[in-house]
C-alpha cells in the first residue's frame, strides 16, 4: 500500500478549531505557514531562542477509523488536532528517520501521544486507547508543499 496524505489541517491559534486546506507550505525549521506551530517557532527564533521540534504533526487515518469504530463515535478527523491525516504507513517507524511528505523533507522527532486536552474535548476514551497510536511529531528539514493526495515516502 502506498502512503498517502488524506487531509491537511492548520489553525493559527491553539484553542481555535483546525481548518482543512487543500495544500499548505512547509517551512524548514518552523512549521506549516499559517499554523500555530509555525507562529510559535517564528516567535521563539525572533527572541533568539530555539524553535520547538513539533513543526508538523501526522496521524494515521486507520488508527482514527479504528478508534471511531470501537467507540461508535462520529468525530471529524480535525478534532484530533493533527496537521496531516495519512494512510498506508506506520508512523511509529518514522521516529528518528527522514521522510518526504509532498515535496518537503521531514524527520520524525517523537510520538505525538494523546493528552488530557484531547480527552476533555474529543472523547473520554482517547486516553488510553490512542496511546502509541496518536501520531508523530516531525521537524521540517527542507521547505516544500503538501497537498491532499500526495505520497509520503520514507
Tab-separated table of C-alpha atoms in Angstrom:
chain	number	residue	atom	x	y	z
A	1	UNK	CA	0.000	0.000	0.000
A	2	UNK	CA	1.205	3.498	-0.838
A	3	UNK	CA	1.336	6.070	1.950
A	4	UNK	CA	-0.964	8.976	1.085
A	5	UNK	CA	-1.833	12.377	2.547
A	6	UNK	CA	-5.594	12.189	3.145
A	7	UNK	CA	-6.198	15.616	4.699
A	8	UNK	CA	-4.242	18.705	5.758
A	9	UNK	CA	-5.273	20.937	8.668
A	10	UNK	CA	-3.979	24.203	10.122
A	11	UNK	CA	-5.060	26.649	12.796
A	12	UNK	CA	-3.483	29.988	13.693
A	13	UNK	CA	-4.125	29.568	17.449
A	14	UNK	CA	-4.014	26.664	19.867
A	15	UNK	CA	-7.614	26.954	21.034
A	16	UNK	CA	-9.211	27.537	17.625
A	17	UNK	CA	-10.657	24.660	15.586
A	18	UNK	CA	-8.436	23.250	12.846
A	19	UNK	CA	-9.382	24.172	9.299
A	20	UNK	CA	-8.970	21.721	6.440
A	21	UNK	CA	-6.945	23.054	3.485
A	22	UNK	CA	-6.174	21.500	0.099
A	23	UNK	CA	-2.469	22.374	0.272
A	24	UNK	CA	-0.008	24.009	2.623
A	25	UNK	CA	3.537	25.361	2.571
A	26	UNK	CA	6.001	23.708	4.955
A	27	UNK	CA	8.924	25.903	6.012
A	28	UNK	CA	12.147	24.339	7.245
A	29	UNK	CA	12.876	24.980	10.904
A	30	UNK	CA	9.444	26.491	11.579
A	31	UNK	CA	6.333	24.581	10.514
A	32	UNK	CA	3.351	24.950	8.216
A	33	UNK	CA	2.769	28.573	7.224
A	34	UNK	CA	-0.450	29.804	8.812
A	35	UNK	CA	-0.365	27.191	11.590
A	36	UNK	CA	0.143	27.706	15.321
A	37	UNK	CA	3.415	25.738	15.404
A	38	UNK	CA	4.914	27.949	12.668
A	39	UNK	CA	3.940	31.040	14.636
A	40	UNK	CA	5.411	29.659	17.881
A	41	UNK	CA	8.674	28.724	16.145
A	42	UNK	CA	8.927	32.112	14.412
A	43	UNK	CA	8.371	33.916	17.727
A	44	UNK	CA	10.995	31.799	19.505
A	45	UNK	CA	13.554	32.381	16.745
A	46	UNK	CA	12.860	36.153	16.794
A	47	UNK	CA	13.714	36.132	20.515
A	48	UNK	CA	16.970	34.259	19.851
A	49	UNK	CA	15.579	31.025	21.265
A	50	UNK	CA	15.480	27.590	19.678
A	51	UNK	CA	12.329	26.678	17.756
A	52	UNK	CA	10.165	23.842	19.041
A	53	UNK	CA	10.627	20.402	17.493
A	54	UNK	CA	6.938	19.958	16.690
A	55	UNK	CA	6.829	21.691	13.319
A	56	UNK	CA	4.195	19.324	11.944
A	57	UNK	CA	2.056	16.514	13.350
A	58	UNK	CA	0.778	13.468	11.481
A	59	UNK	CA	-1.723	10.764	12.404
A	60	UNK	CA	-2.895	7.599	10.710
A	61	UNK	CA	-6.424	7.549	9.283
A	62	UNK	CA	-6.524	3.815	10.007
A	63	UNK	CA	-5.870	4.424	13.726
A	64	UNK	CA	-8.540	7.136	13.825
A	65	UNK	CA	-11.060	4.964	11.996
A	66	UNK	CA	-10.432	2.073	14.398
A	67	UNK	CA	-10.844	4.404	17.387
A	68	UNK	CA	-14.085	5.848	15.999
A	69	UNK	CA	-15.497	2.367	15.230
A	70	UNK	CA	-14.512	0.990	18.670
A	71	UNK	CA	-16.303	3.876	20.350
A	72	UNK	CA	-19.242	4.188	17.951
A	73	UNK	CA	-18.260	7.839	17.562
A	74	UNK	CA	-18.787	10.308	14.733
A	75	UNK	CA	-15.960	12.792	15.232
A	76	UNK	CA	-14.272	14.824	12.480
A	77	UNK	CA	-10.600	13.987	11.965
A	78	UNK	CA	-9.718	17.663	12.527
A	79	UNK	CA	-10.889	17.430	16.143
A	80	UNK	CA	-7.873	15.203	16.880
A	81	UNK	CA	-5.673	18.290	16.276
A	82	UNK	CA	-3.046	16.786	13.960
A	83	UNK	CA	-1.902	18.637	10.837
A	84	UNK	CA	-1.759	15.725	8.424
A	85	UNK	CA	-4.084	12.737	8.259
A	86	UNK	CA	-2.387	9.978	6.271
A	87	UNK	CA	-2.955	6.364	5.327
A	88	UNK	CA	-0.837	3.364	4.413
A	89	UNK	CA	2.106	3.979	6.739
A	90	UNK	CA	3.145	3.024	10.276
A	91	UNK	CA	4.107	6.441	11.632
A	92	UNK	CA	5.755	4.952	14.724
A	93	UNK	CA	8.543	3.574	12.493
A	94	UNK	CA	9.452	7.123	11.397
A	95	UNK	CA	10.758	8.328	14.775
A	96	UNK	CA	14.360	9.382	14.098
A	97	UNK	CA	14.022	8.861	10.330
A	98	UNK	CA	13.790	11.215	7.376
A	99	UNK	CA	10.809	11.063	5.048
A	100	UNK	CA	9.131	13.155	2.365
A	101	UNK	CA	5.608	14.417	2.672
A	102	UNK	CA	4.725	16.056	-0.612
A	103	UNK	CA	7.881	17.901	-1.646
A	104	UNK	CA	9.041	18.700	1.919
A	105	UNK	CA	11.717	16.693	3.712
A	106	UNK	CA	10.872	15.954	7.344
A	107	UNK	CA	12.363	13.957	10.194
A	108	UNK	CA	10.300	12.125	12.781
A	109	UNK	CA	11.008	13.594	16.215
A	110	UNK	CA	8.768	11.721	18.662
A	111	UNK	CA	5.410	10.043	19.014
A	112	UNK	CA	2.580	12.530	19.428
A	113	UNK	CA	0.763	10.984	22.341
A	114	UNK	CA	-2.814	11.962	23.200
A	115	UNK	CA	-3.234	14.391	26.062
A	116	UNK	CA	-5.785	15.346	28.691
A	117	UNK	CA	-6.956	18.203	26.448
A	118	UNK	CA	-7.994	15.706	23.739
A	119	UNK	CA	-9.641	13.522	26.366
A	120	UNK	CA	-11.658	16.508	27.559
A	121	UNK	CA	-12.535	17.953	24.145
A	122	UNK	CA	-12.764	14.926	21.810
A	123	UNK	CA	-13.695	11.744	23.657
A	124	UNK	CA	-13.011	10.267	27.095
A	125	UNK	CA	-11.558	7.098	25.508
A	126	UNK	CA	-8.722	8.988	23.770
A	127	UNK	CA	-6.668	8.111	26.859
A	128	UNK	CA	-5.667	5.274	26.915
A	129	UNK	CA	-6.904	3.971	23.529
A	130	UNK	CA	-4.664	6.197	21.373
A	131	UNK	CA	-1.504	5.834	23.458
A	132	UNK	CA	1.286	4.953	20.977
A	133	UNK	CA	-1.296	5.442	18.191
A	134	UNK	CA	-1.719	9.211	18.453
A	135	UNK	CA	0.614	10.136	15.635
A	136	UNK	CA	4.052	11.601	15.052
A	137	UNK	CA	5.726	14.950	15.654
A	138	UNK	CA	8.226	15.882	12.974
A	139	UNK	CA	10.642	18.668	12.134
A	140	UNK	CA	10.810	20.137	8.657
A	141	UNK	CA	14.312	19.912	7.192
A	142	UNK	CA	13.641	21.226	3.659
A	143	UNK	CA	10.843	23.543	2.511
A	144	UNK	CA	8.085	22.079	0.397
A	145	UNK	CA	4.406	21.872	-0.412
A	146	UNK	CA	1.984	19.220	0.843
A	147	UNK	CA	-1.318	18.613	-0.890
A	148	UNK	CA	-4.162	16.206	-0.324
A	149	UNK	CA	-3.330	13.078	-2.332
A	150	UNK	CA	0.471	13.483	-2.117
A	151	UNK	CA	2.599	10.454	-1.328
A	152	UNK	CA	4.643	10.054	1.839
A	153	UNK	CA	7.923	8.252	1.223
A	154	UNK	CA	10.429	7.071	3.794
